Each structure stands twice: as structure tokens, then as C-alpha cells.
Tab-separated table of C-alpha atoms in Angstrom:
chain	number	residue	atom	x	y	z
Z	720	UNK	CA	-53.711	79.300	34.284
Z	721	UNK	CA	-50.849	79.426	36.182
Z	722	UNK	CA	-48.613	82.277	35.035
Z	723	UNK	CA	-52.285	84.291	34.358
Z	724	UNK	CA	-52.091	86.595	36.510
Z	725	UNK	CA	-48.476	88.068	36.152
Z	726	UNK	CA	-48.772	87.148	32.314
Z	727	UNK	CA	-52.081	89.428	32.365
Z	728	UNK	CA	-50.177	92.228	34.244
Z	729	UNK	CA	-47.550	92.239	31.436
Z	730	UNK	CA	-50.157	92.798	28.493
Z	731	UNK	CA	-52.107	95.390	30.588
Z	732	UNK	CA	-48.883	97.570	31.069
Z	733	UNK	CA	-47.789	96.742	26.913
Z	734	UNK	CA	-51.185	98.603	25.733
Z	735	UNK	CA	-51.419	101.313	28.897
Z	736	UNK	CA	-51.251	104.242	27.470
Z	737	UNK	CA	-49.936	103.182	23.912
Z	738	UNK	CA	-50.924	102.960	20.647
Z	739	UNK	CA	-48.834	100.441	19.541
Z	740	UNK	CA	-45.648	98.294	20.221
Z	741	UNK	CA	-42.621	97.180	18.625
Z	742	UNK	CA	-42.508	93.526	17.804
Z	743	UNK	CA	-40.843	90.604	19.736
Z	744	UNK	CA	-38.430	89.835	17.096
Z	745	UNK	CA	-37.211	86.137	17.026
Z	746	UNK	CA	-35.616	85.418	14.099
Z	747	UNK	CA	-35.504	81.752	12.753
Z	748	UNK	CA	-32.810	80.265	10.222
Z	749	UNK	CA	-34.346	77.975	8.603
Z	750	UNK	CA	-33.717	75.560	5.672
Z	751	UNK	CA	-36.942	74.864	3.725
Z	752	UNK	CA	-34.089	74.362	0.433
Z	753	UNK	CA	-30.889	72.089	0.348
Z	754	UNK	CA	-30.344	68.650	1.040
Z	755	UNK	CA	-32.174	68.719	4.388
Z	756	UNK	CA	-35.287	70.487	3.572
Z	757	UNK	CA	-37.219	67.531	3.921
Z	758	UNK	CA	-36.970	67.323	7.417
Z	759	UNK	CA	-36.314	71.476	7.808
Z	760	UNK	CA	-39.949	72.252	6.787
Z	761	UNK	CA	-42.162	70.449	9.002
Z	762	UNK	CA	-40.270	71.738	11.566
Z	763	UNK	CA	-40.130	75.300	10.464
Z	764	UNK	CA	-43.915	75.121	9.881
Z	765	UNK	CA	-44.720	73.645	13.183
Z	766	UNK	CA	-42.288	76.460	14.571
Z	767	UNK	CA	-44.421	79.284	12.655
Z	768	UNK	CA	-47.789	77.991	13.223
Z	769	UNK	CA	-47.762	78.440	17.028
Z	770	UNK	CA	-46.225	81.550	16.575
Z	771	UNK	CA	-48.705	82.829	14.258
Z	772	UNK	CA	-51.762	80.674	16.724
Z	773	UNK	CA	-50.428	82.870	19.576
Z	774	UNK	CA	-50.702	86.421	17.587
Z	775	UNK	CA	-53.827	85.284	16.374
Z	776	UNK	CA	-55.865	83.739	19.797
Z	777	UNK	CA	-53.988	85.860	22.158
Z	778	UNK	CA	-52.733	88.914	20.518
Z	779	UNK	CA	-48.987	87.331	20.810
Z	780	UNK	CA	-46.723	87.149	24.058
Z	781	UNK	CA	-47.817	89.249	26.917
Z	782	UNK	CA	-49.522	91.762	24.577
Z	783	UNK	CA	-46.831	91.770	22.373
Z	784	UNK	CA	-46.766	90.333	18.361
Z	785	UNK	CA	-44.414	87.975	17.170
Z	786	UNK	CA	-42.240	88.474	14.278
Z	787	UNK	CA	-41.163	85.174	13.356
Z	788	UNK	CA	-39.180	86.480	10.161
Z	789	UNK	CA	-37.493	83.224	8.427
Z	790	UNK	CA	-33.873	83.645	7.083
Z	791	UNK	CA	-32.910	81.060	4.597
Z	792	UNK	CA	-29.451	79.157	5.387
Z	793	UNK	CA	-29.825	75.980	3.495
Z	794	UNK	CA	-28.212	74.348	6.343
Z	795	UNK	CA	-24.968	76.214	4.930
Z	796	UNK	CA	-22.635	76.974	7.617
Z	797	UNK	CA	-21.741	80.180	5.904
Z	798	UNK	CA	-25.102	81.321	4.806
Z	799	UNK	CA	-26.240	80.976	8.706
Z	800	UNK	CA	-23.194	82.897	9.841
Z	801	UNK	CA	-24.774	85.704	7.425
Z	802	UNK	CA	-28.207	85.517	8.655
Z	803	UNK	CA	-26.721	86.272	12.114
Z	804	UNK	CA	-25.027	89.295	11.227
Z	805	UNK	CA	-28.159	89.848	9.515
Z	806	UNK	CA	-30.909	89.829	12.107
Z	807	UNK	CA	-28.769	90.060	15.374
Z	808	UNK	CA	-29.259	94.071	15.804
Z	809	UNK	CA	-33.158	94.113	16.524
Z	810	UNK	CA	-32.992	89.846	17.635
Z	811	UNK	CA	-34.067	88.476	21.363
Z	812	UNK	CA	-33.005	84.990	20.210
Z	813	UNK	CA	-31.099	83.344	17.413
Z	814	UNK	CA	-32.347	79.737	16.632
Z	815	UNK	CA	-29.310	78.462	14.625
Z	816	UNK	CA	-30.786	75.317	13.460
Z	817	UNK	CA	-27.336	73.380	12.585
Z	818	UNK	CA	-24.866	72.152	15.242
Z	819	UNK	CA	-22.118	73.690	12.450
Z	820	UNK	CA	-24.021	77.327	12.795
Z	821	UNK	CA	-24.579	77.334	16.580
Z	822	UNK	CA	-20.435	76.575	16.756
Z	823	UNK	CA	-20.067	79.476	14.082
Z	824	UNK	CA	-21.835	81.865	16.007
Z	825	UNK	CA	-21.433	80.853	19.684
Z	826	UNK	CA	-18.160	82.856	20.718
Z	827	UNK	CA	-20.083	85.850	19.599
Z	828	UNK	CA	-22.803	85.220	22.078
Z	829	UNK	CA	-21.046	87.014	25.155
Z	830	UNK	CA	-20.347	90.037	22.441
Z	831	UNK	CA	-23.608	90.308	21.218
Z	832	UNK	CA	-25.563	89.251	24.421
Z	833	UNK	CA	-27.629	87.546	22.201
Z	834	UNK	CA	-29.234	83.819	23.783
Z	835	UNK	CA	-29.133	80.961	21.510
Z	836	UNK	CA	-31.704	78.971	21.396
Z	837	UNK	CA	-30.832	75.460	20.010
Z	838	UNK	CA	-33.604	72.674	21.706
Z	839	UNK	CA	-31.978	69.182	20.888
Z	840	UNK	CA	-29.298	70.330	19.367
Z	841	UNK	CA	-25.494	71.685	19.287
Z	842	UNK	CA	-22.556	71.021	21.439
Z	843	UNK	CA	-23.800	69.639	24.171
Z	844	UNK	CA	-21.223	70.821	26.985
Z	845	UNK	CA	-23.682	73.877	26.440
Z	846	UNK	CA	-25.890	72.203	29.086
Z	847	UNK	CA	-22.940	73.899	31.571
Z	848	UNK	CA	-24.692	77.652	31.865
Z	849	UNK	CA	-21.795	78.415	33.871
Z	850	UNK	CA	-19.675	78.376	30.901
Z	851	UNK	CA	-21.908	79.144	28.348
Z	852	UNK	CA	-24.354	82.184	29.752
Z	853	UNK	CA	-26.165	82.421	26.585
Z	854	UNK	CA	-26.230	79.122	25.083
Z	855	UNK	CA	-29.326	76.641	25.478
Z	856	UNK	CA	-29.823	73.081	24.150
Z	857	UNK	CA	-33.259	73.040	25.990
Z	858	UNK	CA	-34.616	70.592	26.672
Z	859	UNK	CA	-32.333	67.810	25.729
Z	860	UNK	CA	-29.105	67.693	24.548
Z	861	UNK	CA	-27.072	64.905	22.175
Z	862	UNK	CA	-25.282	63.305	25.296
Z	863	UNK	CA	-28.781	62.855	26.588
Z	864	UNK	CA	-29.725	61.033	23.504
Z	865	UNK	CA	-26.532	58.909	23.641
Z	866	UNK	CA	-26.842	58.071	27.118
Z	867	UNK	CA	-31.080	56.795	26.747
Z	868	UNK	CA	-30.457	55.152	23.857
Z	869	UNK	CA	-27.452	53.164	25.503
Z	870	UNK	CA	-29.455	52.663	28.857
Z	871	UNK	CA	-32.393	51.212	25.979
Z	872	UNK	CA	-30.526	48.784	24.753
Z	873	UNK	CA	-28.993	47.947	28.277
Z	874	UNK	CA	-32.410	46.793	29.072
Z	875	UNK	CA	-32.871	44.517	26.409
Z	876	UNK	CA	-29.199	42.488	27.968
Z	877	UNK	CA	-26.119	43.307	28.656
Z	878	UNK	CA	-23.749	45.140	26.339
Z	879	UNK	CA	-20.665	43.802	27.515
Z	880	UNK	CA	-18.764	41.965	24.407
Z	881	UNK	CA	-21.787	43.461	21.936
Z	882	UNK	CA	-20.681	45.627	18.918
Z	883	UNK	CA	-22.228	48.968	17.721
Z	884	UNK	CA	-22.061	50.195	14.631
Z	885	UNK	CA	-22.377	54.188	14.774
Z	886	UNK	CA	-23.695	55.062	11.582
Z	887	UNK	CA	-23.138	58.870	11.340
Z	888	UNK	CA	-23.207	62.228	8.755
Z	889	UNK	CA	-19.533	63.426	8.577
Z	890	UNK	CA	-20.329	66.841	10.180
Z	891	UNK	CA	-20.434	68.940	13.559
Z	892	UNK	CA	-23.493	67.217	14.076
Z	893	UNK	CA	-22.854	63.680	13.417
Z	894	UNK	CA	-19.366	63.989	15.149
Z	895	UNK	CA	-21.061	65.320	18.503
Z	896	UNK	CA	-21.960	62.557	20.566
Z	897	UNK	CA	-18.657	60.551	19.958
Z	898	UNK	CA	-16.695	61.811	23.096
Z	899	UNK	CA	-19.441	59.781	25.289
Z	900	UNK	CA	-20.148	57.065	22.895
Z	901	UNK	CA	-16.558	56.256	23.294
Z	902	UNK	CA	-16.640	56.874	27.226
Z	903	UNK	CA	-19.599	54.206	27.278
Z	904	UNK	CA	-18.159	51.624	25.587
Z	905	UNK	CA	-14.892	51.481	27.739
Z	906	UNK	CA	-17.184	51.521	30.572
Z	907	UNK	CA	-19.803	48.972	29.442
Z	908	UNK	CA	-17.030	46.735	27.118
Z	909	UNK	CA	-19.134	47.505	24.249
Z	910	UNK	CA	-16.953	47.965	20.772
Z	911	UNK	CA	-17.874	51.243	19.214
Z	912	UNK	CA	-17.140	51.294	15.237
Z	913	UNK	CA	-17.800	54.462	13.714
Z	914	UNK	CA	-19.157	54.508	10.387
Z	915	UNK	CA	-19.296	58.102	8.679
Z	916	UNK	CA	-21.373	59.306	5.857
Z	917	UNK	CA	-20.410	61.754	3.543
Z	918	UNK	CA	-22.534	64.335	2.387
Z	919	UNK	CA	-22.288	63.514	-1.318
Z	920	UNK	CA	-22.920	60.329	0.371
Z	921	UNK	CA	-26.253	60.302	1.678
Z	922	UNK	CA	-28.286	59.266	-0.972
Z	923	UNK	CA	-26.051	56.113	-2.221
Z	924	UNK	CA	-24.662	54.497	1.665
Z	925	UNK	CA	-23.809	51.373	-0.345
Z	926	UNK	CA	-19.995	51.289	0.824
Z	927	UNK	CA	-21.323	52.427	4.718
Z	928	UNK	CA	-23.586	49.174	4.548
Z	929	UNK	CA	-21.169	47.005	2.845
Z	930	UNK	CA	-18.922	47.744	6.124
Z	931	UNK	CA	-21.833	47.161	8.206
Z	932	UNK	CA	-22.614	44.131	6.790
Z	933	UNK	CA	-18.905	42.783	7.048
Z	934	UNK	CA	-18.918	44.244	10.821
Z	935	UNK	CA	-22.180	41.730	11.771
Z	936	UNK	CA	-22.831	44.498	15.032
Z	937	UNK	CA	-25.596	43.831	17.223
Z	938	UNK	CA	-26.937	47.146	16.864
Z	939	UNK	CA	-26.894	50.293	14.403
Z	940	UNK	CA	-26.983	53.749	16.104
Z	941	UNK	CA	-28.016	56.355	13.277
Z	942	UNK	CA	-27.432	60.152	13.501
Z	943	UNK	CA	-28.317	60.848	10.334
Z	944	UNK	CA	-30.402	63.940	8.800
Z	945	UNK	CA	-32.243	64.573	5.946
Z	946	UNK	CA	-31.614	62.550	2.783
Z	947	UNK	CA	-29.059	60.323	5.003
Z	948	UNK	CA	-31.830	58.638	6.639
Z	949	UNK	CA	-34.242	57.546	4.078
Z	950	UNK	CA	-31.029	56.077	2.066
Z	951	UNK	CA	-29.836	54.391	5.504
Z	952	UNK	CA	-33.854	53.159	6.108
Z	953	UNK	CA	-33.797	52.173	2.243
Z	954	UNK	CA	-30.168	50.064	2.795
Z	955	UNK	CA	-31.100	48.653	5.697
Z	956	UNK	CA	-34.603	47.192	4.641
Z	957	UNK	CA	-32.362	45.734	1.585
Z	958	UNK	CA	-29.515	44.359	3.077
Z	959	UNK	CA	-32.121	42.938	5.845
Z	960	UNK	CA	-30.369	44.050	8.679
Z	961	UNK	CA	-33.181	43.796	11.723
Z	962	UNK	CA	-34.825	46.751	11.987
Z	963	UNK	CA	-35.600	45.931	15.631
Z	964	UNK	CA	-31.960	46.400	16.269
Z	965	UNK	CA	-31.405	49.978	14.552
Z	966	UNK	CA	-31.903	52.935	16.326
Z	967	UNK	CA	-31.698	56.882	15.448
Z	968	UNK	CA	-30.857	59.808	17.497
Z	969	UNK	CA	-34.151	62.411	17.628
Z	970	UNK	CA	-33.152	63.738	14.453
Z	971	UNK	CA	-33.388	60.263	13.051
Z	972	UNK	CA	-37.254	59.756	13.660
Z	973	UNK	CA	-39.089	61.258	10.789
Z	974	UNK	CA	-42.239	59.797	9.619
Z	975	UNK	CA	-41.864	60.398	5.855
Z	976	UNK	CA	-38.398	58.812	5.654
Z	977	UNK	CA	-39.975	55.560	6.946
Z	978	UNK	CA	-43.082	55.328	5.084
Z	979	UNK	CA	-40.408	55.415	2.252
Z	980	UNK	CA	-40.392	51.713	3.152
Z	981	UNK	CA	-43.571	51.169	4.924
Z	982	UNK	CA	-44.331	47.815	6.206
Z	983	UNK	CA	-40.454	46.828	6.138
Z	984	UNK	CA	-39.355	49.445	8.279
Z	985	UNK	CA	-41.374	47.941	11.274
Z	986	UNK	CA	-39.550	47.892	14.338
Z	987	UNK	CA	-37.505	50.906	13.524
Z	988	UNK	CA	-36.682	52.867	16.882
Z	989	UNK	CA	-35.575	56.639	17.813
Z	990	UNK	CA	-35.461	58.318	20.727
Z	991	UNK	CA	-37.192	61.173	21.153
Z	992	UNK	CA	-38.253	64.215	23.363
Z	993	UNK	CA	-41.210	65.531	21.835
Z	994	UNK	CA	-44.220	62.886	20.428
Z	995	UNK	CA	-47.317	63.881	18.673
Z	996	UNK	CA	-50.586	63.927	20.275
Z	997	UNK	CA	-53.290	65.200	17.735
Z	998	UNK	CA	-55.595	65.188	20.683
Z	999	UNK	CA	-54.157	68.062	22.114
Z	1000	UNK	CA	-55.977	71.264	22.567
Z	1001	UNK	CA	-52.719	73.252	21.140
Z	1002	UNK	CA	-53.296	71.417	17.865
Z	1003	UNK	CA	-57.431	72.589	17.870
Z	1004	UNK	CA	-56.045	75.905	18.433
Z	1005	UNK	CA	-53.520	75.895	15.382
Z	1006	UNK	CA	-56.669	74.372	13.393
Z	1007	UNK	CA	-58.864	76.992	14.262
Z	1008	UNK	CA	-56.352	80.242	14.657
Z	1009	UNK	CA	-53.877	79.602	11.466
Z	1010	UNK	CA	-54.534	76.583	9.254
Z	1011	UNK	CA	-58.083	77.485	8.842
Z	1012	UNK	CA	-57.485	80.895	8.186
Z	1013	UNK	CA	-55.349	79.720	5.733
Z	1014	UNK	CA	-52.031	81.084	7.079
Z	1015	UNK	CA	-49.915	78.015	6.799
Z	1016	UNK	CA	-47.969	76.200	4.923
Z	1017	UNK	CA	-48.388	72.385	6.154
Z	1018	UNK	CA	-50.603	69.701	5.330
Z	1019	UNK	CA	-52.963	66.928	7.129
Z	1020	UNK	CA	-50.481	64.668	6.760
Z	1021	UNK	CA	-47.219	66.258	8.002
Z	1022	UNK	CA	-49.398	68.190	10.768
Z	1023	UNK	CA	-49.673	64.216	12.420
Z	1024	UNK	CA	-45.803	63.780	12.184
Z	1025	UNK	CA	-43.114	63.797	15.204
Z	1026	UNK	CA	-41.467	66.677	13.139
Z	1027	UNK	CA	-44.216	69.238	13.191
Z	1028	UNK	CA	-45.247	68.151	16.612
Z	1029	UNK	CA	-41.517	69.029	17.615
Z	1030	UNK	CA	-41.666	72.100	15.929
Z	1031	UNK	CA	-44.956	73.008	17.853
Z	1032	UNK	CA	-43.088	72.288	21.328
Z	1033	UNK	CA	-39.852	74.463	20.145
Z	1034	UNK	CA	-41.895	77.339	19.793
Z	1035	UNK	CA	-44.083	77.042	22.433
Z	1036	UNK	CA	-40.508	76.908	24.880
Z	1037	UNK	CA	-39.297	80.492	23.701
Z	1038	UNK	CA	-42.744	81.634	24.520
Z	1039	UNK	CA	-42.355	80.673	27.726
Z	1040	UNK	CA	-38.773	81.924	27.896
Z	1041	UNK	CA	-40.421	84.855	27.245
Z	1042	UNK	CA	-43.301	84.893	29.584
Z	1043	UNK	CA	-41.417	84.179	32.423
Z	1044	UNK	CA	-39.323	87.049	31.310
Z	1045	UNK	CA	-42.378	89.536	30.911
Z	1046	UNK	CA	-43.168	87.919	34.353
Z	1047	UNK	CA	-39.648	88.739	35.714
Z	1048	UNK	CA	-39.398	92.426	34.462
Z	1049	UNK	CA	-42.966	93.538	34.749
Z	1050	UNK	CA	-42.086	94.487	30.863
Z	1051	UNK	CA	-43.719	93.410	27.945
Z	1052	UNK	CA	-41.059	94.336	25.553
Z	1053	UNK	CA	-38.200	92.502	26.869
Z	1054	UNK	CA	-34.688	92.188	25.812
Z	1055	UNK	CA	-32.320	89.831	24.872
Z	1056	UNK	CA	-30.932	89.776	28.595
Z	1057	UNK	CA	-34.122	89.838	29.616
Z	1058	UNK	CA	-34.677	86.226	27.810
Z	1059	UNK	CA	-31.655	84.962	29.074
Z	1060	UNK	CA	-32.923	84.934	32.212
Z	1061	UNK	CA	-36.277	83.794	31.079
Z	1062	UNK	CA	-34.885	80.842	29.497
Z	1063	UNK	CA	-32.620	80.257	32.505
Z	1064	UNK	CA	-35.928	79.793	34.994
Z	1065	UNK	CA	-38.405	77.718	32.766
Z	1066	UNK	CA	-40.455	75.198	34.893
Z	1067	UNK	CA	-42.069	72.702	32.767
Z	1068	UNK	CA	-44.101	70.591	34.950
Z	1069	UNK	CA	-46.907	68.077	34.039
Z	1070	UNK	CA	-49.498	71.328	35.293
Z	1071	UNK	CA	-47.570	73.885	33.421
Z	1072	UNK	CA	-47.717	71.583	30.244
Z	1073	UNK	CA	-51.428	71.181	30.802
Z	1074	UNK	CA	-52.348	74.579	30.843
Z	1075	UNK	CA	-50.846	75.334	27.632
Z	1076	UNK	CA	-52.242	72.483	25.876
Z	1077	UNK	CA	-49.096	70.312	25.089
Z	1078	UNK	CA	-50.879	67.091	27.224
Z	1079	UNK	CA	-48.414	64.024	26.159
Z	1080	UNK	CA	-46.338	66.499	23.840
Z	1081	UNK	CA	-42.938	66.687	25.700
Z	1082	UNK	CA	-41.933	65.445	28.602
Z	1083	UNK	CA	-41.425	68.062	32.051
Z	1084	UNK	CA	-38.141	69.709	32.676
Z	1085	UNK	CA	-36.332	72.681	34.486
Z	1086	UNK	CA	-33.754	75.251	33.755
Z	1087	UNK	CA	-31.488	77.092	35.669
Z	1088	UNK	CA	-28.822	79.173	36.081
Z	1089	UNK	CA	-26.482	76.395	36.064
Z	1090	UNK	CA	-28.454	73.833	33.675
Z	1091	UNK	CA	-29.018	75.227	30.107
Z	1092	UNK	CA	-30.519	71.829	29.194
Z	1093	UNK	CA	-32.687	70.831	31.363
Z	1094	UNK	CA	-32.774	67.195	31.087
Z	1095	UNK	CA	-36.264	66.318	29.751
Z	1096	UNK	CA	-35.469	62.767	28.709
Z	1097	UNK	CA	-37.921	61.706	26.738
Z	1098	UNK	CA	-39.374	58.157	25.105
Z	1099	UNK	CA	-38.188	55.439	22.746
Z	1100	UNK	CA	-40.586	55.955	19.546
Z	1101	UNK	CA	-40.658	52.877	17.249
Z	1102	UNK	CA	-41.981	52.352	13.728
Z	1103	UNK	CA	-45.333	50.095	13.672
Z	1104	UNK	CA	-45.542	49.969	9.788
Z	1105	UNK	CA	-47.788	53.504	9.571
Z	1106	UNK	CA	-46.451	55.502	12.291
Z	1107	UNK	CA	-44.599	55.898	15.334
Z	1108	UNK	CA	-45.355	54.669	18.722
Z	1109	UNK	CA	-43.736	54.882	22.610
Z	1110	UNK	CA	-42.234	51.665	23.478
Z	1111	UNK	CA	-40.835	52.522	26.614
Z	1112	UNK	CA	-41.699	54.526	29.644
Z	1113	UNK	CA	-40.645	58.250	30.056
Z	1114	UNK	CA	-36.397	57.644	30.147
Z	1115	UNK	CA	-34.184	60.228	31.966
Z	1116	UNK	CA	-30.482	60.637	31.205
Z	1117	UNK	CA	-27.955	59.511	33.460
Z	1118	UNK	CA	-26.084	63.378	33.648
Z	1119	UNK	CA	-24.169	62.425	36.595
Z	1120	UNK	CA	-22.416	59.612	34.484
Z	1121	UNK	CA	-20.875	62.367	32.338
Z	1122	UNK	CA	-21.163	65.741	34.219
Z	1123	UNK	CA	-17.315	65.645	34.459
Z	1124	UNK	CA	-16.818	64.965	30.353
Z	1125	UNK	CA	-19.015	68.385	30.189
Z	1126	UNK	CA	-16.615	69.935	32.656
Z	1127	UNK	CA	-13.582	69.012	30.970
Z	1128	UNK	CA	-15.360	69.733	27.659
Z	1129	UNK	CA	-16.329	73.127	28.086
Z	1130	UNK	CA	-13.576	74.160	30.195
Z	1131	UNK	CA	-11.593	72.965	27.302
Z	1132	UNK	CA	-13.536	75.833	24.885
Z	1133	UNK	CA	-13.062	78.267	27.492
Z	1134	UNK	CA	-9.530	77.958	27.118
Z	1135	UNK	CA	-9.264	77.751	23.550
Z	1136	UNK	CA	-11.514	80.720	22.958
Z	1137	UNK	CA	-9.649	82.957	25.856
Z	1138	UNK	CA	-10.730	85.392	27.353
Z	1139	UNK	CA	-13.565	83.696	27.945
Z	1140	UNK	CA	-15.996	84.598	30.770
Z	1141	UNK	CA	-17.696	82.688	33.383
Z	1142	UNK	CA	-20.769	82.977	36.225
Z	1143	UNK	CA	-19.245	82.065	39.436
Z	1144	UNK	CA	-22.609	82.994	40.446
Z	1145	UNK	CA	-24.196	79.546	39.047
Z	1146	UNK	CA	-23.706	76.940	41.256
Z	1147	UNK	CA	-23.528	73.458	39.378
């Protein structure tokens, strides 16, 4: 393997002369209850099961076991803001898991010196590592998603004159991509009508639908999660809007919420920067190492879902945050600086993604000083009546189109959350 050599030198120094080692502590906050815990455990569970795979095949991270301890938020804004408090003293990471959390807890970052590690999600001017030194969104951020799915449905014509309805949960999250959304459509004379959902709503979308329906748009853009999907998969199939013509953000792309509807959900699309390849050798190695052992907590069916399979690949990029960090310091316990860094020089190429078994998992990427996101891109996934399927070719983000809305954006935050510190060193 690549990194074998250095990655070998780092275990060899963690047992020299010692009995035993403190853990790499990387606390998750996960939601396996609350309205979202549909889609929150098959991700948690792909999370834990290549954690527990690597303490189990290779003795964890450079020598070092994981503890992947699991602090419940419920997707509660308040509940993760007390799981940070909670874990932060011993923590090399906090993995918010809620655009709301990661903007409670993000101006304590350059207190606590803690990284956040938020892949896919949170506010996505934290792709500017200048601003935000301990913020990632690795390895693709919301205004990625907005921008592929825009360039996607460029290619199928021109959306000058066209109207898109932006079907969206009333939240942080949902709100996120707007700014862009709204830069797009002056710049490609699209109409943008923004349709939010409630979250007493999600279930029953029959008043979000009737506006869609009076609307006529040529295309639905979903960022929905949880509940809000299946009930905006369920509305659609009944109010026959063409499925062909609806499209979710990442978070929008989970294989339970359209077997929900099956056969009438064909044509369905999301974007998406992970994809599930059962063939992999990473998934033979969770078989073998945890699910056979019986220490885990999914299923044969939600192990061949895009939500798993994302979970898998969210793990295995703090691992390599923290390999490269091992590799950096010559230590095997590192800290949460030392991550920083780690996460700040992580070169996924096609080789690298190879070697740890991921073949066809995630698409390649780099991180730097300067880029906290790393722009992965990823494919357009679409519903064929059992599963989902790559329709397109590997699509990058156009980050020059909006590099100076993340400027503005996060220079904006800087100012509001004064004094506010920034690495001249990073060169954009």
C-alpha cells in the first residue's frame, strides 16, 4: 500500500516499549431516535462498522483503537450542543451530523481547537479553510450539490425561461443552498420558487404539492430528510408529477424511502458523492471482521443501500485524516491539531481509493490548507424501480462560478462573529 510504510512506522513506535495506549477518541452524534432516524441509522451503522472492521483486521489506526462512542442528539439542535460539551475534553473530531449543530458549535471551534468533521454537510462557505481552520465539509459541500444538479439538468436543454420548484425542510439545512440557487437562476433566467416544509409538515406535504401543482415547474429540486422525503416520493407518485423531472440533494437519495413506492418511483434522481459497490473488498472485510462476528447492528438489506455505503466512506475519510496525521507526526496518538492538519492534506486518488478497498465507492478528491472541501463531485443516481443506478458520468462542480459568494459569505461570519481569526498562511 501506499501510506505502508510510514503507516507501519506509526504502529511500531505506538506498541515500542508500551503496554498499552489510550484510545483515538472520535466521538459521533448520532440520531438513531426522532423524526430522522430512518435515514440516521444506516448511516451511523455504516460509520461504526468500519470503525469497528479497522480495530478488528488491523488493530485500529496506526496501532491505535478506535473509540467510536455514539452520543444521542435526536437531530435536536440543543441536545447536540450538549453532546459537545460532553465529549469535547478527550475528542480529536466532532461529527455534528445536522447543519443546525455544526452552526451551534462552529464559533467554538477556534476555542476548543477541536476539527469538525461534517462530509456533505453544513454551511458550505466552510469549504474556505482560510476562514474556517477547523471546519470540513469533505468531500462535497451543498453548493456543490446545487451547482451538479443545475449543470444536470442544463444538459438535458436549456434552462432559460424554465421554472424550479425548490421543495425544501424549513431548517439550517434546507435553507443552505438558497444563496446560489438564487445566484443561478439570475444567471441562467431560470425562476426559482421556493417551497418550504415544515417539520410538523413532513409527513402530510399536501398544501407543498397543491402549490406545486398550481406552479406547473419543469423540475422539483428536493432537500428533504428523513420522513420529508418518503411523504414528498409518496405526493409526487400521487399527484403524477414526472418522476424523471424530480431531483434530491444527496440527502434525498435513500433507498428505503423509494421502495415506499417501488415501481412508481422510477426515474427518481439524486445526486450523490458516495454509491454502493457490494463488490468491494471493504465490504468482504466488514462481512468477515464485524457482521459475522456479530458486532453490528445492520441488515442484508440496508448493508446494499447508498446510506450505509456513505456511512462506510465517512469513516473511512477520518481514518485517513488520521493516518496522514500519524504519518505527519511520527505519533500514533495524535491530537486534535494534529488531525487538523491531517484532514487538511488528504489525497484521494483513484490508487489511494484502491488500496483501501473503496473501488467505485466515492469519487477522488484533495484537501488543503485552503480547500476544506475538496470538491469530489460525484454522480447523478436514479431510481430503476429496485434500486439506484449512475446515469451520468463522474460530474465536478463548477467552484469558480461561486468562489466569490463563499468569499463574501464567510467573510460575512467573520465579521459577525468578531474577533474572528484567519490563516494568511493559506493561499486560496
Amino acid at each position: 500500500m501506499r501510506h505502508f510504510t510510514k503507516w507501519a512506522a506509526a504502529a511500531a513506535l505506538a506498541t515500542a516499549g508500551s503496554a498499552a495506549l489510550a484510545e483515538l477518541y472520535t466521538p459521533n452524534l448520532s440520531y438513531r431516535t426522532g423524526p430522522f432516524a430512518a435515514t440516521g441509522i444506516p448511516l451511523m451503522n455504516g460509520q461504526a462498522d468500519y470503525m469497528n472492521m479497522l480495530n478488528a483486521r488491523d488493530g485500529g489506526i496506526g496501532g491505535v483503537m478506535i473509540d467510536f462512542e455514539e452520543c444521542e442528539t435526536g437531530y435536536s439542535t440543543e441536545k447536540g450542543a450538549e453532546c459537545y460539551e460532553k465529549t469535547k475534553d478527550r475528542a480529536i473530531v466532532t461529527q455534528p451530523w445536522s447543519t443546525g449543530i455544526t452552526l451551534q458549535v462552529l464559533p467554538k471551534t477556534n476555542i476548543d481547537e477541536i476539527p469538525i468533521l461534517a462530509p456533505g454537510y453544513g454551511f458550505s462557505p466552510m469549504m474556505d479553510g482560510k476562514t474556517f481552520q477547523w471546519a470540513f465539509n469533505t468531500p462535497a459541500g451543498y453548493w456543490d450539490a446545487a451547482d451538479m444538479i443545475v449543470q444536470y439538468l442544463e444538459g438535458q436543454g436549456s434552462l432559460d425561461g424554465k421554472k424550479i420548484a425548490f421543495l425544501h425542510l424549513d431548517h439550517p439545512y434546507g435553507k443552505e443552498p438558497l444563496p446560489l440557487f438564487e445566484q443561478m437562476a439570475a444567471d441562467k433566467g431560470f425562476e426559482l420558487v421556493p417551497i418550504p416544509v415544515g417539520l410538523k409538515e413532513m409527513q402530510n406535504q399536501s398544501a407543498q404539492w397543491l402549490q406545486i401543482r398550481r406552479e406547473r415547474p419543469d423540475y422539483v429540486v428536493m432537500w428533504g430528510w428523513g420522513a420529508m422525503n418518503a411523504g414528498a416520493i409518496t405526493e409526487a407518485v400521487k399527484t403524477k408529477f414526472p418522476m424523471e423531472n424530480m431531483i434530491g440533494v444527496w440527502w434525498a437519495g435513500h433507498d428505503a424511502d423509494l421502495k415506499i413506492v417501488g415501481e412508481d418511483g422510477k426515474g427518481y434522481k439524486s445526486i450523490s458523492w458516495s454509491f454502493p459497490n457490494m463488490d468491494a473488498p471493504v465490504v468482504a472485510d466488514i462481512k468477515q471482521h464485524v457482521i459475522d462476528a456479530g458486532n453490528s447492528q445492520t441488515n442484508e438489506e440496508e448493508m446494499t443501500g447508498v446510506f450505509y455505503n456513505r456511512g462506510i466512506i465517512i469513516s473511512a475519510i477520518l481514518a485517513e485524516g488520521i493516518r496522514m496525521a500519524q504519518e505527519h507526526t511520527g505519533n500514533a496518538e495524535i491530537t486534535a491539531a494534529d488531525l487538523r492538519w491531517g484532514l487538511e492534506n488528504i489525497d484521494m486518488t483513484e490508487e489511494r481509493i484502491s488500496e483501501l478497498g473503496l473501488d467505485g465507492m466515492v469519487p477522488p478528491f484533495k484537501t488543503t490548507c485552503a480547500d476544506h472541501t475538496g470538491g469530489s463531485g460525484g454522480w447523478m443516481l436514479e431510481w430503476d424501480g429496485e434500486k439506484f443506478v449512475k446515469v451520468s458520468d463522474h460530474l465536478t462542480p463548477n467552484t469558480d462560478a461561486y468562489q466569490t459568494l463563499v468569499t463574501e459569505k464567510a467573510d460575512e461570519y467573520a465579521e459577525a462573529n468578531a474577533p474572528w481569526p484567519v490563516n494568511d498562511a493559506c493561499e486560496m
